[in-house]
CSV table of C-alpha atoms in Angstrom, one decimal:
chain,number,residue,atom,x,y,z
A,1,MET,CA,-8.8,14.1,30.6
A,2,ALA,CA,-9.5,17.5,29.9
A,3,THR,CA,-11.5,18.0,26.8
A,4,LYS,CA,-9.9,20.4,24.5
A,5,THR,CA,-13.3,23.1,24.8
A,6,ALA,CA,-11.9,23.4,28.4
A,7,PRO,CA,-12.8,24.7,31.4
A,8,TRP,CA,-15.7,25.4,28.6
A,9,SER,CA,-18.0,22.2,27.9
A,10,ALA,CA,-17.2,20.3,24.4
A,11,GLU,CA,-21.4,21.1,23.5
A,12,ALA,CA,-20.7,24.2,21.1
A,13,LEU,CA,-18.0,22.6,19.9
A,14,THR,CA,-20.3,19.2,18.3
A,15,SER,CA,-23.0,22.0,18.3
A,16,ALA,CA,-24.1,23.9,14.6
A,17,VAL,CA,-23.7,27.7,14.6
A,18,ASP,CA,-26.5,28.4,14.6
A,19,THR,CA,-28.0,26.8,17.5
A,20,TYR,CA,-26.2,29.2,20.3
A,21,GLY,CA,-25.0,32.3,21.1
A,22,ILE,CA,-22.2,34.3,23.0
A,23,ALA,CA,-23.3,34.9,26.9
A,24,LEU,CA,-21.0,37.7,28.1
A,25,GLU,CA,-21.1,39.1,31.8
A,26,VAL,CA,-18.4,42.0,32.8
A,27,ASN,CA,-17.7,42.9,35.7
A,28,LEU,CA,-15.5,46.2,37.0
A,29,TYR,CA,-13.2,45.8,40.1
A,30,VAL,CA,-12.1,48.6,41.9
A,31,ALA,CA,-9.2,48.8,44.6
A,32,GLY,CA,-10.3,48.5,47.8
A,33,ARG,CA,-14.0,47.3,47.3
A,34,THR,CA,-15.0,44.2,48.1
A,35,LEU,CA,-18.3,44.0,45.2
A,36,PRO,CA,-17.5,44.1,41.3
A,37,TYR,CA,-19.5,46.5,39.6
A,38,SER,CA,-21.7,44.8,36.4
A,39,LEU,CA,-21.0,46.5,33.1
A,40,SER,CA,-23.5,46.5,30.2
A,41,ALA,CA,-21.0,45.9,27.3
A,42,VAL,CA,-21.9,47.2,23.9
A,43,ASP,CA,-18.9,46.1,22.4
A,44,THR,CA,-16.3,43.8,23.3
A,45,SER,CA,-13.7,42.2,21.9
A,46,ASP,CA,-10.2,39.9,23.4
A,47,ASP,CA,-7.6,39.4,22.0
A,48,TYR,CA,-4.0,36.7,23.2
A,49,ASP,CA,-1.6,38.1,20.1
A,50,ALA,CA,2.1,35.8,20.7
A,51,LYS,CA,3.6,38.7,19.1
A,52,ARG,CA,3.2,41.0,21.4
A,53,SER,CA,3.7,41.8,25.2
A,54,PRO,CA,1.1,42.1,27.0
A,55,ARG,CA,-0.5,39.0,25.3
A,56,VAL,CA,-3.9,40.3,25.9
A,57,ALA,CA,-5.1,43.3,25.5
A,58,ALA,CA,-9.1,43.8,25.3
A,59,THR,CA,-11.0,46.3,24.5
A,60,LEU,CA,-14.7,47.1,25.4
A,61,SER,CA,-17.8,50.1,25.3
A,62,ILE,CA,-20.4,50.3,27.8
A,63,ALA,CA,-23.3,51.7,28.4
A,64,TRP,CA,-23.4,54.6,30.1
A,65,PRO,CA,-22.7,54.0,34.0
A,66,SER,CA,-23.7,55.0,36.8
A,67,ALA,CA,-22.8,58.4,38.6
A,68,GLU,CA,-20.8,56.7,40.9
A,69,VAL,CA,-19.5,54.1,38.4
A,70,LEU,CA,-18.7,57.1,36.1
A,71,ALA,CA,-16.6,58.8,38.9
A,72,LEU,CA,-14.1,55.5,39.2
A,73,LEU,CA,-13.2,54.9,35.6
A,74,ASP,CA,-9.3,56.3,36.9
A,75,PRO,CA,-7.2,54.3,36.2
A,76,ARG,CA,-4.3,56.5,37.3
A,77,PHE,CA,-5.0,56.6,40.8
A,78,THR,CA,-7.2,53.7,41.5
A,79,ALA,CA,-6.2,50.0,40.4
A,80,LEU,CA,-8.9,49.0,37.9
A,81,GLU,CA,-9.7,45.7,37.2
A,82,ILE,CA,-12.0,44.0,34.3
A,83,GLU,CA,-13.7,40.2,34.0
A,84,PHE,CA,-14.7,38.5,31.9
A,85,LEU,CA,-17.3,36.1,31.8
A,86,THR,CA,-18.1,34.5,29.0
A,87,GLY,CA,-19.7,31.2,27.3
A,88,TYR,CA,-22.4,29.9,24.9
A,89,ARG,CA,-25.9,30.1,25.4
A,90,PHE,CA,-27.5,27.0,23.7
A,91,LEU,CA,-30.8,27.7,22.3
A,92,MET,CA,-32.3,24.3,22.0
A,93,THR,CA,-31.9,23.8,25.8
A,94,GLY,CA,-31.9,26.9,27.0
A,95,HIS,CA,-29.5,27.1,28.9
A,96,ASP,CA,-25.6,29.3,29.6
A,97,ASP,CA,-21.5,27.3,29.8
A,98,THR,CA,-20.5,30.9,31.0
A,99,GLN,CA,-16.8,30.1,32.2
A,100,GLN,CA,-13.8,33.4,33.2
A,101,MET,CA,-12.8,34.0,30.1
A,102,ALA,CA,-9.9,37.3,31.4
A,103,HIS,CA,-9.2,39.2,33.7
A,104,LEU,CA,-7.3,42.3,33.0
A,105,ARG,CA,-5.9,45.9,34.2
A,106,VAL,CA,-7.7,48.4,32.7
A,107,GLN,CA,-5.0,50.8,31.2
A,108,GLU,CA,-7.2,53.8,29.7
A,109,CYS,CA,-10.7,54.8,30.3
A,110,VAL,CA,-12.6,57.1,27.5
A,111,ILE,CA,-15.4,59.3,28.4
A,112,ASP,CA,-17.5,60.9,25.6
A,113,TYR,CA,-19.9,63.2,27.7
A,114,ALA,CA,-21.4,64.4,24.5
A,115,GLU,CA,-21.9,61.2,22.8
A,116,LYS,CA,-22.3,59.5,26.6
A,117,SER,CA,-19.9,56.2,25.7
A,118,VAL,CA,-17.0,54.4,26.9
A,119,SER,CA,-14.6,52.9,25.7
A,120,ILE,CA,-11.7,50.7,28.4
A,121,THR,CA,-8.9,49.4,27.0
A,122,ALA,CA,-7.0,46.5,29.6
A,123,ALA,CA,-4.1,44.3,29.3
A,124,SER,CA,-2.4,41.4,31.1
A,125,ASP,CA,-0.4,41.8,33.6
A,126,GLU,CA,2.9,42.1,31.8
A,127,CYS,CA,1.6,46.4,32.2
A,128,ILE,CA,3.4,46.6,34.7
A,129,PRO,CA,6.7,44.9,34.5
A,130,ILE,CA,6.7,46.8,31.0
A,131,GLY,CA,5.8,50.2,33.2
A,132,TYR,CA,8.6,50.1,35.6
A,133,PRO,CA,12.4,50.3,34.7
A,134,ILE,CA,14.6,49.1,37.0
A,135,ASP,CA,15.3,50.9,39.9
A,136,THR,CA,17.9,49.4,41.8
A,137,THR,CA,21.3,48.4,41.0
A,138,THR,CA,21.7,44.9,40.8
A,139,THR,CA,24.0,42.3,39.6
A,140,TYR,CA,24.0,38.9,38.6
A,141,THR,CA,27.2,36.7,38.9
A,142,THR,CA,27.8,33.0,36.4
A,143,SER,CA,26.5,31.5,40.3
A,144,HIS,CA,23.0,33.5,38.7
A,145,GLU,CA,20.3,30.8,36.9
A,146,VAL,CA,18.7,33.1,33.9
A,147,LEU,CA,15.7,31.5,34.6
A,148,ALA,CA,15.5,32.5,38.0
A,149,SER,CA,16.8,35.9,37.8
A,150,ILE,CA,13.7,36.8,35.1
A,151,ARG,CA,11.1,35.3,37.6
A,152,GLU,CA,13.2,38.0,40.3
A,153,LEU,CA,12.7,41.2,37.9
A,154,VAL,CA,9.2,40.3,36.7
A,155,ASP,CA,8.6,39.4,40.8
A,156,ASP,CA,10.6,42.8,41.6
A,157,ALA,CA,7.7,44.9,39.6
A,158,MET,CA,4.2,42.7,40.5
A,159,VAL,CA,4.8,45.1,44.3
A,160,GLY,CA,2.5,43.8,46.8
A,161,GLU,CA,1.5,40.6,44.6
A,162,THR,CA,2.5,37.8,45.3
A,163,THR,CA,2.7,35.8,41.2
A,164,THR,CA,1.9,32.4,40.3
A,165,TRP,CA,4.1,30.6,37.3
A,166,VAL,CA,3.9,27.1,35.0
A,167,ILE,CA,7.4,26.6,33.4
A,168,ALA,CA,6.9,24.5,30.3
A,169,ASP,CA,8.6,21.0,30.7
A,170,ASN,CA,10.9,21.4,28.2
A,171,VAL,CA,12.7,25.3,29.2
A,172,ARG,CA,15.9,25.5,30.0
A,173,THR,CA,15.4,26.1,33.2
A,174,THR,CA,19.2,25.2,35.3
A,175,ASP,CA,21.3,27.4,32.1
A,176,LEU,CA,23.2,29.9,34.2
A,177,PHE,CA,24.8,33.4,32.7
A,178,ASN,CA,28.1,33.0,31.2
A,179,ASP,CA,28.8,36.5,32.1
A,180,THR,CA,28.4,38.9,35.0
A,181,GLN,CA,25.3,41.5,34.3
A,182,GLU,CA,25.0,44.5,35.4
A,183,LEU,CA,21.7,46.6,35.9
A,184,SER,CA,21.0,50.0,36.7
A,185,PRO,CA,18.3,51.8,37.4
A,186,GLY,CA,16.1,53.3,34.7
A,187,GLN,CA,16.6,50.1,32.1
A,188,ASP,CA,14.2,49.2,30.0
A,189,ARG,CA,13.5,45.7,32.7
A,190,TRP,CA,10.9,44.2,29.6
A,191,SER,CA,13.8,44.3,27.7
A,192,LEU,CA,16.0,42.4,29.7
A,193,ILE,CA,13.4,39.8,30.5
A,194,THR,CA,12.1,38.8,27.1
A,195,ASP,CA,16.7,39.1,25.8
A,196,TRP,CA,17.3,36.4,28.9
A,197,ALA,CA,14.2,34.6,27.7
A,198,ASP,CA,15.5,34.0,23.8
A,199,SER,CA,19.0,33.5,25.9
A,200,ILE,CA,17.2,29.9,26.7
A,201,GLY,CA,15.0,29.9,23.7
A,202,ALA,CA,11.6,30.3,26.3
A,203,VAL,CA,9.4,33.3,25.8
A,204,VAL,CA,7.5,34.7,29.1
A,205,TYR,CA,3.8,36.1,29.1
A,206,HIS,CA,0.2,36.3,31.4
A,207,ASP,CA,-2.0,34.2,30.7
A,208,GLY,CA,-5.1,37.0,31.8
A,209,LEU,CA,-6.2,34.5,34.3
A,210,GLY,CA,-3.9,35.4,37.0
A,211,VAL,CA,-0.8,32.5,35.7
A,212,TRP,CA,2.3,34.0,34.5
A,213,HIS,CA,3.9,31.0,31.5
A,214,VAL,CA,7.5,30.0,30.3
A,215,ASP,CA,7.3,28.1,27.2
A,216,PRO,CA,9.4,27.0,24.1
A,217,ALA,CA,9.8,30.5,22.4
A,218,ASN,CA,9.3,28.4,19.2
A,219,PRO,CA,6.7,26.0,19.7
A,220,THR,CA,6.7,23.2,17.3
A,221,ALA,CA,2.3,22.1,16.1
A,222,LEU,CA,1.0,19.5,17.2
A,223,ALA,CA,0.9,16.1,15.5
A,224,SER,CA,-3.1,16.2,15.6
A,225,THR,CA,-4.7,19.0,15.4
A,226,GLN,CA,-6.6,20.7,17.3
A,227,ALA,CA,-8.9,22.7,15.8
A,228,ASP,CA,-10.9,21.5,12.2
A,229,LEU,CA,-12.4,24.5,10.9
A,230,VAL,CA,-14.5,24.2,7.7
A,231,ASP,CA,-15.6,26.4,5.0
A,232,GLY,CA,-18.8,26.2,3.1
A,233,GLU,CA,-22.8,24.9,3.8
A,234,ARG,CA,-23.2,24.6,7.7
A,235,GLY,CA,-19.8,25.5,8.0
A,236,THR,CA,-18.0,27.5,11.1
A,237,ILE,CA,-15.0,29.9,8.2
A,238,VAL,CA,-17.0,33.1,7.6
A,239,ASN,CA,-13.2,33.8,5.9
A,240,LEU,CA,-9.3,32.4,5.4
A,241,ILE,CA,-6.5,34.6,4.0
A,242,THR,CA,-2.9,33.6,2.8
A,243,THR,CA,-0.5,35.9,2.7
A,244,ASN,CA,3.2,35.7,1.2
A,245,SER,CA,5.2,38.6,2.8
A,246,ARG,CA,8.6,40.1,3.0
A,247,ASN,CA,7.3,42.8,5.0
A,248,ASP,CA,7.7,40.7,8.5
A,249,TYR,CA,10.3,38.5,7.1
A,250,GLY,CA,14.0,37.2,7.4
A,251,ASN,CA,16.0,35.7,6.7
A,252,ARG,CA,19.4,36.8,8.7
A,253,VAL,CA,18.9,38.7,12.0
A,254,ALA,CA,21.0,41.2,14.1
A,255,ALA,CA,21.4,41.5,17.1
A,256,VAL,CA,22.9,44.7,18.4
A,257,TYR,CA,23.9,45.6,21.8
A,258,GLU,CA,25.4,48.8,23.1
A,259,TYR,CA,26.6,49.3,26.4
A,260,THR,CA,29.6,50.8,29.1
A,261,VAL,CA,31.2,49.2,31.3
A,262,GLY,CA,33.5,51.5,33.8
A,263,SER,CA,34.7,54.5,31.1
A,264,SER,CA,34.4,51.6,28.3
A,265,SER,CA,31.5,51.3,26.1
A,266,TYR,CA,31.6,48.2,23.9
A,267,ARG,CA,29.5,47.3,20.9
A,268,VAL,CA,27.9,43.4,20.5
A,269,THR,CA,26.5,42.0,17.1
A,270,ALA,CA,25.6,38.5,16.4
A,271,ILE,CA,24.2,37.5,13.3
A,272,ALA,CA,21.9,34.8,12.1
A,273,ALA,CA,21.5,33.2,9.0
A,274,THR,CA,20.0,31.3,6.6
A,275,SER,CA,21.6,30.2,3.0
A,276,LEU,CA,17.8,31.6,1.0
A,277,THR,CA,17.9,34.5,-0.7
A,278,PRO,CA,17.5,37.0,-1.5
A,279,ARG,CA,18.7,38.3,1.7
A,280,THR,CA,17.0,40.0,3.7
A,281,MET,CA,18.0,41.2,7.3
A,282,VAL,CA,16.0,42.2,10.5
A,283,THR,CA,18.1,44.2,13.4
A,284,VAL,CA,16.9,44.6,16.7
A,285,THR,CA,19.3,47.1,19.2
A,286,GLN,CA,19.4,46.9,22.6
A,287,ASN,CA,21.2,49.2,24.6
A,288,PHE,CA,22.5,46.1,27.3
A,289,LYS,CA,25.5,43.8,28.4
A,290,PRO,CA,24.0,40.4,26.2
A,291,HIS,CA,23.7,37.0,28.0
A,292,ASN,CA,24.6,34.6,25.0
A,293,ALA,CA,24.1,36.7,21.9
A,294,ALA,CA,23.8,33.8,19.2
A,295,GLU,CA,21.1,32.1,21.0
A,296,VAL,CA,18.9,34.9,20.8
A,297,SER,CA,19.9,35.8,17.5
A,298,ARG,CA,19.0,32.2,16.7
A,299,GLN,CA,15.5,32.9,18.3
A,300,MET,CA,15.0,36.0,16.3
A,301,LEU,CA,15.8,34.5,13.4
A,302,LEU,CA,13.3,31.7,13.6
A,303,ARG,CA,10.6,33.8,14.4
A,304,ALA,CA,11.0,35.6,11.3
A,305,LEU,CA,11.5,33.1,8.8
A,306,ARG,CA,7.8,31.9,10.3
A,307,ARG,CA,6.0,34.9,9.4
A,308,GLY,CA,6.3,35.4,5.7
A,309,HIS,CA,3.4,32.9,5.3
A,310,THR,CA,0.3,33.1,7.6
A,311,VAL,CA,-2.9,32.4,7.3
A,312,GLU,CA,-5.7,34.4,8.6
A,313,VAL,CA,-9.5,33.3,9.9
A,314,VAL,CA,-12.4,34.2,10.4
A,315,ALA,CA,-14.6,32.0,11.4
A,316,ALA,CA,-17.8,31.5,14.2
A,317,THR,CA,-16.0,32.1,18.2
A,318,TRP,CA,-14.4,29.0,19.6
A,319,LEU,CA,-13.5,30.6,23.0
A,320,TRP,CA,-11.0,28.0,23.7
A,321,ILE,CA,-8.2,28.2,20.6
A,322,ARG,CA,-5.4,30.2,22.0
A,323,PRO,CA,-2.0,30.7,20.6
A,324,GLY,CA,0.3,27.6,20.4
A,325,TYR,CA,-3.0,25.9,19.2
A,326,SER,CA,-2.5,23.7,16.3
A,327,ILE,CA,-5.4,23.9,13.8
A,328,THR,CA,-7.2,22.9,10.1
A,329,ALA,CA,-8.9,25.1,8.6
A,330,THR,CA,-10.3,23.4,5.3
A,331,ARG,CA,-12.2,25.3,2.2
A,332,ALA,CA,-15.3,24.6,-0.1
A,333,ASP,CA,-13.7,22.8,-2.6
A,334,GLY,CA,-11.6,20.7,0.1
A,335,THR,CA,-7.7,22.2,-0.1
A,336,HIS,CA,-6.7,23.4,3.2
A,337,GLU,CA,-4.3,24.9,5.2
A,338,ARG,CA,-2.7,23.8,8.8
A,339,LEU,CA,-1.5,26.4,10.8
A,340,LEU,CA,-0.4,27.2,14.4
A,341,VAL,CA,-2.2,29.9,16.0
A,342,GLU,CA,-0.3,33.3,17.1
A,343,ARG,CA,-2.7,35.5,17.4
A,344,ALA,CA,-6.7,34.8,18.6
A,345,ALA,CA,-8.6,37.7,18.9
A,346,PHE,CA,-12.9,37.6,19.3
A,347,ASP,CA,-15.2,39.6,18.9
A,348,LEU,CA,-17.4,39.0,22.3
A,349,THR,CA,-20.6,40.4,20.7
A,350,GLY,CA,-20.4,39.7,17.3
A,351,GLY,CA,-19.2,36.3,17.9
A,352,VAL,CA,-16.9,36.2,15.8
A,353,MET,CA,-13.1,34.8,15.9
A,354,THR,CA,-10.1,35.8,13.7
A,355,LEU,CA,-7.2,33.1,14.6
A,356,ALA,CA,-3.9,34.1,12.3
A,357,GLY,CA,-1.0,32.1,12.1
A,358,GLN,CA,2.2,30.5,10.4
A,359,ASN,CA,1.9,27.7,8.1
A,360,LEU,CA,2.6,24.1,8.6
A,361,ASP,CA,2.9,23.6,5.1
A,362,GLY,CA,4.7,25.8,4.2
A,363,ILE,CA,8.9,26.6,4.5
A,364,SER,CA,11.4,24.7,6.5
A,365,PHE,CA,13.9,25.7,8.7
A,366,LEU,CA,17.3,25.2,6.9
A,367,ASP,CA,20.6,25.5,9.2
A,368,ILE,CA,21.2,28.1,10.1
A,369,SER,CA,24.5,29.8,10.7
A,370,THR,CA,25.3,32.4,13.9
A,371,THR,CA,28.5,34.7,14.8
A,372,VAL,CA,29.4,37.7,16.7
A,373,THR,CA,31.4,40.2,17.0
A,374,THR,CA,32.6,43.0,20.0
A,375,THR,CA,33.9,45.5,19.4
A,376,THR,CA,35.6,48.6,21.3
A,377,LEU,CA,33.8,52.2,20.6
């Protein structure tokens, strides 16, 4: 059975925080070149956020590089990739436990010649289909599986590359479209992917390490915690903040689709609602024909409900924590928060992580009703 700290050893989990530091190597890969270039990181963060696509995003500042490397830092014309080899340097034993943490695509390089500074941003592979609209007319009929069609849209964008997929056991893999889906050049590819994924109760993302995943859109927390963070003397928590807010919260959701078939235009409105008051509505509008709009609105509502009460924990870095982990954060007074991690952000040069998630002891989900109406415009 794999340790819950994999691919790192469990030594950091059982060691006092003052007995280890963070080890970090950063490599730049350039298309067409066999060997990578080693970069000297000044400030580096690696951020995993389930609320965002791409899910993995990194920013780093590097020491002024050689003229050769400087000339390569243009992702418009050359495919550039950044690799983080990250781990722990144990001060008592003198050994490093370093693993590949992320391998991301460079999106932007900012070069300040006066300050002699270079800043780089990179992201996981969702950035490719996000930036590649539908380019050919395509029809999916009621004989097409939704999940297989999602994978096809992703694969079509990853030109010349072979994708690897991991499908969670409880994802609905055989659902068929309930109506013909007509795709036209210029349509937003990623909006279609995420909407179709919602229709089968799933989420699609890339893990920043070469694998595409299809997981349940609203995961259930594990019965046992996967990490215990403790405040106070010899603890790892730097700060713990809880927020109760209506800004990201909704107890009703409207998924609105406006589209044209031939000479006719239509609006489909799917509303998912609870009996909670005061009422607050979240509205999302799309410009394509929906598949299973009722289920899409239901999945959106589940997310909107969960985000009313959030917990943020700043603590010493445990590099293995990712969105979907169940953790317990215990305050110095003994009270605690149980949360399902939605975001794990790592300051790889400062040795601190910030975790944000949904409180598992908070709101219980009430019965959700859904209605769908279609109007001819």
